[in-house]
GROMACS .gro file of C-alpha atoms in nm:
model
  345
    1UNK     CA    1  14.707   6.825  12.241
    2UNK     CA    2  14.479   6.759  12.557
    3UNK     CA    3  14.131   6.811  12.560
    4UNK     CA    4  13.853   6.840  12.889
    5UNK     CA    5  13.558   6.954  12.904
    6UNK     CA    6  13.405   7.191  13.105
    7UNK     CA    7  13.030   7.352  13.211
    8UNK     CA    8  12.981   7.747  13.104
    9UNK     CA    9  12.847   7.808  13.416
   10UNK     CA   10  13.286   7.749  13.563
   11UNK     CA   11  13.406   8.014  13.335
   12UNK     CA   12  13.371   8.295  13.616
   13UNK     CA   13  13.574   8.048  13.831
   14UNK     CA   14  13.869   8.020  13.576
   15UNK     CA   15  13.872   8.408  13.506
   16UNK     CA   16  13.884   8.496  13.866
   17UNK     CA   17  14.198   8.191  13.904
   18UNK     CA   18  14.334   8.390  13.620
   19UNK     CA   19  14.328   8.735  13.765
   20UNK     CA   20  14.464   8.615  14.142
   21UNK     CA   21  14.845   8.637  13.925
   22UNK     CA   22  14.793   8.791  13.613
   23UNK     CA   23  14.632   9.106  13.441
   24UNK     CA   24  14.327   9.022  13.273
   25UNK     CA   25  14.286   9.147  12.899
   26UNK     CA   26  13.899   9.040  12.749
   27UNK     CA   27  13.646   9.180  12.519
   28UNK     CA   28  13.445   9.442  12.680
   29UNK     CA   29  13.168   9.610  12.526
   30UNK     CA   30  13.238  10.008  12.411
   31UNK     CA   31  13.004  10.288  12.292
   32UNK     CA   32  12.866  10.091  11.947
   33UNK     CA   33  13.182   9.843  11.950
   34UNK     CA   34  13.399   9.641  12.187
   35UNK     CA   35  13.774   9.597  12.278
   36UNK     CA   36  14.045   9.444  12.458
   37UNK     CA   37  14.080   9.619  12.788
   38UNK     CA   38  14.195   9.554  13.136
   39UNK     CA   39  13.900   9.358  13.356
   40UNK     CA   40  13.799   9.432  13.685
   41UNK     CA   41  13.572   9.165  13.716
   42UNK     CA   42  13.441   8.840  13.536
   43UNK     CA   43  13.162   9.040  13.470
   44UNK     CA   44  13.275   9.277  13.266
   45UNK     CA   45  13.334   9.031  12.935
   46UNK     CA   46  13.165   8.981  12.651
   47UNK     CA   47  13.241   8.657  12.511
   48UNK     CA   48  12.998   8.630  12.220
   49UNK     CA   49  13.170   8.924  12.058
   50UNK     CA   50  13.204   9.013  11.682
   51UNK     CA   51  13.487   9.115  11.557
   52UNK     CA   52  13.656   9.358  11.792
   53UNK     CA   53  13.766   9.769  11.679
   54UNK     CA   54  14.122   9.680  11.725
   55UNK     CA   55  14.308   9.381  11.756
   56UNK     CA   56  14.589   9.246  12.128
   57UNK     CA   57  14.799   9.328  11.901
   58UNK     CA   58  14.922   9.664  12.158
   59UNK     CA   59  15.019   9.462  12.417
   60UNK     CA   60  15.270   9.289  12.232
   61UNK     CA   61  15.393   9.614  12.023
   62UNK     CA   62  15.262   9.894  12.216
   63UNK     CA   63  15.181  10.226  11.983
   64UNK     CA   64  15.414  10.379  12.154
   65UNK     CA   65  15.700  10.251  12.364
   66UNK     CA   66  16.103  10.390  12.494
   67UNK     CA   67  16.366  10.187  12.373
   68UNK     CA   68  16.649  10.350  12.533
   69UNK     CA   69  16.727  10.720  12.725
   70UNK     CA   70  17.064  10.946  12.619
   71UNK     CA   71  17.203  11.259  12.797
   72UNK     CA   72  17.459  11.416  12.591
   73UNK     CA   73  17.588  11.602  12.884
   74UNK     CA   74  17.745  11.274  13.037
   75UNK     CA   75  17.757  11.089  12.694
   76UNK     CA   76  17.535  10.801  12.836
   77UNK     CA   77  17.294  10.583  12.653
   78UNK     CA   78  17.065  10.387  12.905
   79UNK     CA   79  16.846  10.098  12.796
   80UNK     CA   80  16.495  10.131  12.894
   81UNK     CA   81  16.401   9.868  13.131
   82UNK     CA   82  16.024   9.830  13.044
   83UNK     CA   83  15.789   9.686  13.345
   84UNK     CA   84  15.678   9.381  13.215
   85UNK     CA   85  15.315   9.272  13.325
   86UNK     CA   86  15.216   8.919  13.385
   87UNK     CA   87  14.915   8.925  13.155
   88UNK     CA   88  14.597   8.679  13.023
   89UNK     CA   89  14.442   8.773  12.728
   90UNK     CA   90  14.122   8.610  12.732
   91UNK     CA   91  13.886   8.547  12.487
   92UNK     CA   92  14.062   8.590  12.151
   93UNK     CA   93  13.938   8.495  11.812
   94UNK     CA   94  14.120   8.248  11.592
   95UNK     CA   95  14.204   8.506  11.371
   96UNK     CA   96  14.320   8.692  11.653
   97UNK     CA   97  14.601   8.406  11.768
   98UNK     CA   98  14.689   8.345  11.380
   99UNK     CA   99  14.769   8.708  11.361
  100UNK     CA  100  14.993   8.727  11.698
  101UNK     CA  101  15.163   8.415  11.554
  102UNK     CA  102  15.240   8.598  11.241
  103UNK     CA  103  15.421   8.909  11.479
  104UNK     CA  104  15.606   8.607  11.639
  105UNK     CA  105  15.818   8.495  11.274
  106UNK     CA  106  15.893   8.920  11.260
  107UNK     CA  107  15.950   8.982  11.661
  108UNK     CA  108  16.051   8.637  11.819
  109UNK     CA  109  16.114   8.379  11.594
  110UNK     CA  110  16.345   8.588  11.317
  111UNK     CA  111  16.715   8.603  11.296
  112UNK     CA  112  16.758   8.917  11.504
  113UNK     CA  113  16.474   8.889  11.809
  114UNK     CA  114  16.338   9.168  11.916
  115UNK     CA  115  16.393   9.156  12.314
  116UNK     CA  116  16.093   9.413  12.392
  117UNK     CA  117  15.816   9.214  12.206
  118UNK     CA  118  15.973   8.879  12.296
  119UNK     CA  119  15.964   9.007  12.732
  120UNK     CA  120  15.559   9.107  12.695
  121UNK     CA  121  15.545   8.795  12.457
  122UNK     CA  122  15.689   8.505  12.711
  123UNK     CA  123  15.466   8.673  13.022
  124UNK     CA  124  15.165   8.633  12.822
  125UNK     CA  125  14.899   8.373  12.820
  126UNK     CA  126  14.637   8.316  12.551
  127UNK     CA  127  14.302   8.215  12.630
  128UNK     CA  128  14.108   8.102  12.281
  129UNK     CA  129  13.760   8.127  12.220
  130UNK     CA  130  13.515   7.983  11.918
  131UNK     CA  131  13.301   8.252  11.719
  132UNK     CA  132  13.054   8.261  11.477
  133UNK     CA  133  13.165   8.486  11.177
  134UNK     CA  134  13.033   8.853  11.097
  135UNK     CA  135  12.959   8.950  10.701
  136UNK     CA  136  13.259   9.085  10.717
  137UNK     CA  137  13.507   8.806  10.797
  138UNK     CA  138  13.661   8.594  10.545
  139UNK     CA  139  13.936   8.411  10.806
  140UNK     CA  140  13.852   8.054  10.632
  141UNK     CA  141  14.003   8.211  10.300
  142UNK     CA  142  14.310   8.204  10.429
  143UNK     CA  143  14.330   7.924  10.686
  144UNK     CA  144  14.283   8.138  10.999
  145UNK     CA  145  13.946   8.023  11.081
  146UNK     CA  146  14.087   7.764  11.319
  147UNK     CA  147  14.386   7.814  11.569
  148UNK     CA  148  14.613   7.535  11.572
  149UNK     CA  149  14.891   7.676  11.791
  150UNK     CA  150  14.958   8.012  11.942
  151UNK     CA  151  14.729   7.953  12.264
  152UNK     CA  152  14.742   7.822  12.591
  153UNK     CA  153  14.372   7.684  12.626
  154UNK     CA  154  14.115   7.722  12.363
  155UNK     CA  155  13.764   7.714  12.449
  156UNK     CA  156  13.490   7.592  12.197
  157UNK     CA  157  13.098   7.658  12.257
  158UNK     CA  158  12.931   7.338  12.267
  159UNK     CA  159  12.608   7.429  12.406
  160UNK     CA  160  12.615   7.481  12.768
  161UNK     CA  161  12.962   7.377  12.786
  162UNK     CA  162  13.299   7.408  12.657
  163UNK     CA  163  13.550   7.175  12.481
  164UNK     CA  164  13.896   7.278  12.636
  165UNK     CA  165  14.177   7.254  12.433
  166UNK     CA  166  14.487   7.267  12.639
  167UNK     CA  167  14.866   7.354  12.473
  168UNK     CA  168  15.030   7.480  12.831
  169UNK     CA  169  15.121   7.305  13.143
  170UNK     CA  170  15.065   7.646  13.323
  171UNK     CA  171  14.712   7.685  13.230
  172UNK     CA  172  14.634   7.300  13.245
  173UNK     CA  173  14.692   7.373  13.587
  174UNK     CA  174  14.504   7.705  13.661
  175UNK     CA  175  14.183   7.509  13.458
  176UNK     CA  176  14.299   7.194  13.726
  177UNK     CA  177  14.235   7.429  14.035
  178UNK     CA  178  13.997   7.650  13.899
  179UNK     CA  179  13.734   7.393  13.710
  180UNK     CA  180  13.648   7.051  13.717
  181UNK     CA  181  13.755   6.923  13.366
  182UNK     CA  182  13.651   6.635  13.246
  183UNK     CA  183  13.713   6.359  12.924
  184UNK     CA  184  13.573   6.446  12.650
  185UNK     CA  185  13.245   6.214  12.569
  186UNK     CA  186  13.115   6.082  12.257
  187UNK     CA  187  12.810   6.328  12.212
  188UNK     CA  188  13.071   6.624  12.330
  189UNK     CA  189  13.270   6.515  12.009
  190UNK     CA  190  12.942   6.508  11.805
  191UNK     CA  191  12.862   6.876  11.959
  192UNK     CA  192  13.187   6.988  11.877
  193UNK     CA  193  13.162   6.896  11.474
  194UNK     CA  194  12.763   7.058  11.426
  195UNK     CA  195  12.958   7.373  11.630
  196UNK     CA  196  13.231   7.337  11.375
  197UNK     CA  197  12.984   7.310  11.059
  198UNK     CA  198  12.772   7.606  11.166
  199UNK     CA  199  13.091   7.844  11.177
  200UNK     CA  200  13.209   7.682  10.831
  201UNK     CA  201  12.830   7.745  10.707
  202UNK     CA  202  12.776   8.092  10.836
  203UNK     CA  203  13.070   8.257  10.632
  204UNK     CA  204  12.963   8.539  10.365
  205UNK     CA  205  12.983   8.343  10.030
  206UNK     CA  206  12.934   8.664   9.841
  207UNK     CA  207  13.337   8.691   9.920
  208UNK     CA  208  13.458   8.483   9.643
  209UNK     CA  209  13.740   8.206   9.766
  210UNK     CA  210  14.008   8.286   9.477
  211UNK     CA  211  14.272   8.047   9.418
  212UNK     CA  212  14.642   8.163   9.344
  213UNK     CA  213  14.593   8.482   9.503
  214UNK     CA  214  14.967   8.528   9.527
  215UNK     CA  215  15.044   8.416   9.187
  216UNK     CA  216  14.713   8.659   9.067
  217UNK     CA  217  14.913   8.980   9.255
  218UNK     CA  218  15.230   8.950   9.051
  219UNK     CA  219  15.004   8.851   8.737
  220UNK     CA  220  14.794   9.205   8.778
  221UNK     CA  221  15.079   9.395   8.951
  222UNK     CA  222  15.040   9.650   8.646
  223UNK     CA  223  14.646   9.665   8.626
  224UNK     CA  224  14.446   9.986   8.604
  225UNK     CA  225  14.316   9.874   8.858
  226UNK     CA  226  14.577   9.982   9.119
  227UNK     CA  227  14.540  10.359   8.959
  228UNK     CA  228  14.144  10.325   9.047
  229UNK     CA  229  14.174  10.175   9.420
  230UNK     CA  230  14.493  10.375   9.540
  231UNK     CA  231  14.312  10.684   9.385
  232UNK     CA  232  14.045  10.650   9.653
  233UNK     CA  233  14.366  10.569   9.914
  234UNK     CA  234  14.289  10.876  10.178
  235UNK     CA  235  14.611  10.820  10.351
  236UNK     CA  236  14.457  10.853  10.647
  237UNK     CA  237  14.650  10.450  10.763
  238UNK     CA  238  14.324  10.380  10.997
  239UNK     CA  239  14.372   9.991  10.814
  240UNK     CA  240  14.670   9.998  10.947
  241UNK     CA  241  14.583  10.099  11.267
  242UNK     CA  242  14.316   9.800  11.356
  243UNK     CA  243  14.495   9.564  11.153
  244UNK     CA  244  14.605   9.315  11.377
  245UNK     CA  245  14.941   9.190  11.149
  246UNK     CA  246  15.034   9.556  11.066
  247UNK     CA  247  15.422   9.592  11.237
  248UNK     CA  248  15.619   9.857  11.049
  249UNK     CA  249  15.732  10.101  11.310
  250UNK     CA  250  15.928  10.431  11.313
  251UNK     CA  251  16.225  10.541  11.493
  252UNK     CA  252  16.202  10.861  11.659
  253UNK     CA  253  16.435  11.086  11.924
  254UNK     CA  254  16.215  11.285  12.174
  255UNK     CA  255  16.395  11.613  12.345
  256UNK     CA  256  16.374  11.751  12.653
  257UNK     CA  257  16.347  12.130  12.664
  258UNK     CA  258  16.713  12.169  12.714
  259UNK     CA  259  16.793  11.977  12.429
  260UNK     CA  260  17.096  11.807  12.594
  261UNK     CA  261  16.882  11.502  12.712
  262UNK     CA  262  16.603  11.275  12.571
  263UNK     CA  263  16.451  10.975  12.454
  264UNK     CA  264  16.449  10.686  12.141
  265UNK     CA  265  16.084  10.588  12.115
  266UNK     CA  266  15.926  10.351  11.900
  267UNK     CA  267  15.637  10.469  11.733
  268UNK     CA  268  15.357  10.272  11.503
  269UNK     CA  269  15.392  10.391  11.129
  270UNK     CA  270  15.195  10.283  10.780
  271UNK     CA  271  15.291  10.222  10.456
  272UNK     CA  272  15.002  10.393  10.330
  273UNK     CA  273  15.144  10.714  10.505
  274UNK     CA  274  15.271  10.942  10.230
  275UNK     CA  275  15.589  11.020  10.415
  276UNK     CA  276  15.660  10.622  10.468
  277UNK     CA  277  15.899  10.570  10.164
  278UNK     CA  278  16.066  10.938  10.168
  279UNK     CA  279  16.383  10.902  10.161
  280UNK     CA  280  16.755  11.161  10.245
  281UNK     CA  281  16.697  11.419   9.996
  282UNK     CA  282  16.355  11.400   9.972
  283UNK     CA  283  16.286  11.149   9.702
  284UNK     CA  284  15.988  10.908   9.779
  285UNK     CA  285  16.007  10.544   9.651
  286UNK     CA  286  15.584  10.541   9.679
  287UNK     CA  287  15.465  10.922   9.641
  288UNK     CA  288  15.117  10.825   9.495
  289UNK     CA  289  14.829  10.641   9.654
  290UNK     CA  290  14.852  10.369   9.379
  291UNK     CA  291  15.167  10.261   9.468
  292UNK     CA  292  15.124  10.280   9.847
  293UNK     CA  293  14.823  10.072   9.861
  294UNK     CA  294  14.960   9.834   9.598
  295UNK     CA  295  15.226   9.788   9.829
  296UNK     CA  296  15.063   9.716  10.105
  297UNK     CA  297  14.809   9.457   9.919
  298UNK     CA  298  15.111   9.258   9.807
  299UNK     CA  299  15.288   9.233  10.126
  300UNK     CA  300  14.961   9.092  10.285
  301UNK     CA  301  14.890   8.876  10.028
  302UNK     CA  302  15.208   8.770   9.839
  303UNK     CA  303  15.574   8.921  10.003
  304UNK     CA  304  15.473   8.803  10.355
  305UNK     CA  305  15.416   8.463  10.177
  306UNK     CA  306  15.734   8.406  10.002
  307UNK     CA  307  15.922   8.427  10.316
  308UNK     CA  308  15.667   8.273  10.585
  309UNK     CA  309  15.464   8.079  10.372
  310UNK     CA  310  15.153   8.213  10.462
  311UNK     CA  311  14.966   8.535  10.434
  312UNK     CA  312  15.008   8.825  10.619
  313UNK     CA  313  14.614   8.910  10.627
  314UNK     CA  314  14.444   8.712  10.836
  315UNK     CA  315  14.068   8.782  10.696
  316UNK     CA  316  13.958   8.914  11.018
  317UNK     CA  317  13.767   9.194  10.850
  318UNK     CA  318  13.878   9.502  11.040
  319UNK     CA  319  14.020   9.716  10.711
  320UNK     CA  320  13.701   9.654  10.580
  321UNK     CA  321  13.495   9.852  10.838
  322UNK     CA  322  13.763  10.088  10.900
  323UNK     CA  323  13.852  10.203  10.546
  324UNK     CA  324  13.630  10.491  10.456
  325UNK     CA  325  13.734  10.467  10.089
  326UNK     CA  326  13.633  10.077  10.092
  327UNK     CA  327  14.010   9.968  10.026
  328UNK     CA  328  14.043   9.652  10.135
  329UNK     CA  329  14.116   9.273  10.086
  330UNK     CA  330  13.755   9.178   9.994
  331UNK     CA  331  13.794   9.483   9.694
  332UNK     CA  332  14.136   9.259   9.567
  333UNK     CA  333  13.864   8.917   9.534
  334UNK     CA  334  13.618   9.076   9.395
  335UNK     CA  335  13.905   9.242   9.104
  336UNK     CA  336  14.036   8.890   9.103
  337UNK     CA  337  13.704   8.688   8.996
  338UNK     CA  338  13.584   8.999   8.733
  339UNK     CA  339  13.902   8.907   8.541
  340UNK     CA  340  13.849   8.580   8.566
  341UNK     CA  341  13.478   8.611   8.425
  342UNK     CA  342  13.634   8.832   8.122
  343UNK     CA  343  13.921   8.555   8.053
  344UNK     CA  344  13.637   8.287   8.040
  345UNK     CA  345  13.431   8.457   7.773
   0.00000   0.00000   0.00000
């Protein structure tokens, strides 16, 4: 790994070398939130962000997207050919690149690669950036605090300036033109480590750091406790909708009005959607909400795991703001260290 170092004031200079080939993608601020959308100008981002309302995660799995055309009329299938947009996304949160990294062992890196996700994927450059964490966050649980990999430059405050770190020969180069990066000096170092401890420092220790988590979910898997949370489950799948790992999908043939012709589409889908495990003949594998958020819990914290070997959840603390029934992660801790307390007494 390379690291430079350059002044805050050159970041305006590196987004506009960005945007002279590529779409820019960057926090912008929204109504009472902010989000990843297309930039006009350097201007327009907000790099000292919290958490944003939904995760890149769209422009790597779109909500929507055509997978192929038919017309029964001529008996022809044609394969959508998807224009595929030379694209930055710029300013992402660790949690943020741990997350896409996860969608790369389902989409890219799997046995059977999915060529749609792997296209927007390969014409896609990461741009990291270092934040301080919200009450909400509890990335460190988990290890997705820092970004190890998954990025093409990361960029960490350091007062003034920014420690560069630099994982592509195609951004090294844009940085090259754009800024004037320098070594890395002794007190830059020293900077970078009080940056590091303040992040580290300003996490919410009311979140209780539970060990075994995985081993805890098949140990509880037939708790009360499930009854009580999924009770509350309104099915309405908004976690899944700004969770930034969430990939399940549905299959779905689109019509024309003459019925002869029409389209395969891939749509976003939940497992917390009471239709998700409904089956020919109507029989569903997960009719309750008990079942359908215990589900998803495990799979984020212990199925994902066993194949991957690491969590699915990436603690970035969106289900947590989103959920209107306060189902979330955080809830699963907290459940966690109460049983704890009881087998200690």
């Amino acid at each position: 790994m390379l690291y430079r170092v350059i002044d805050a004031a050159e970041l305006p200079s590196l987004v506009s070398a960005f945007m002279e080939t590529y779409e820019v993608v960057a926090p912008v601020k929204r109504d009472q939130g902010y989000a990843f959308e297309t930039i006009e100008s350097p201007d327009d981002i907000e790099l000292a962000y919290p958490t944003t309302m939904a995760s890149p995660k769209k422009y790597f799995l779109p909500p929507e997207e055509t997978l192929m055309s038919f017309d029964a009329r001529t008996n022809s299938v044609t394969d959508f050919a998807a224009e595929i947009t030379p694209r930055v996304i710029f300013g992402a949160h660790a949690c943020d690149i741990n997350a896409v990294n996860r969608l790369d062992l389902v989409f890219k890196d799997g046995r059977y690669p999915d060529p749609y996700y792997v296209a927007r994927r390969n014409a896609t450059l990461i741009v990291g950036i270092s934040c301080m964490p919200s009450e909400t966050c509890f990335c460190h649980l988990w290890g997705s605090d820092e970004a190890r990999f998954g990025y093409d430059l990361f960029l960490q405050d350091i007062g003034g300036k920014y420690l560069v770190s630099i994982s592509s020969v195609e951004a090294a180069n844009i940085l090259e033109a754009a800024c004037n990066p320098r070594v890395a000096t002794d007190e830059d170092r020293i900077e970078f480590r009080h940056a590091t401890r303040r992040r580290q420092e300003a996490f919410n220790d009311a979140i209780p750091d539970i060990q075994d988590v995985a081993m805890l979910m098949d140990a509880f898997h037939k708790d009360p406790f499930w009854e009580e949370l999924g009770g509350r489950c309104l099915s309405c799948t908004a976690c899944s909708a700004v969770c930034p790992t969430c990939f399940c999908f549905d299959i779905q043939d689109t019509f024309d009005p003459s019925g002869e012709a029409g389209r395969r589409e891939r749509v976003w889908d939940a497992c917390t959607a009471p239709q998700f495990a409904q089956v020919a003949g109507g029989h569903n594998f997960r009719g309750d909400g008990r079942n359908r958020v215990r589900h998803r819990m495990y799979h984020k914290l212990n199925g994902f795991l066993a194949n991957h070997d690491r969590m699915l959840c990436v603690g970035c603390g969106r289900c947590v703001k989103a959920c209107k029934a306060n189902i979330n992660p955080i809830e699963v801790l907290e459940f966690f260290e109460r049983k704890g307390m009881q087998d200690a007494q």
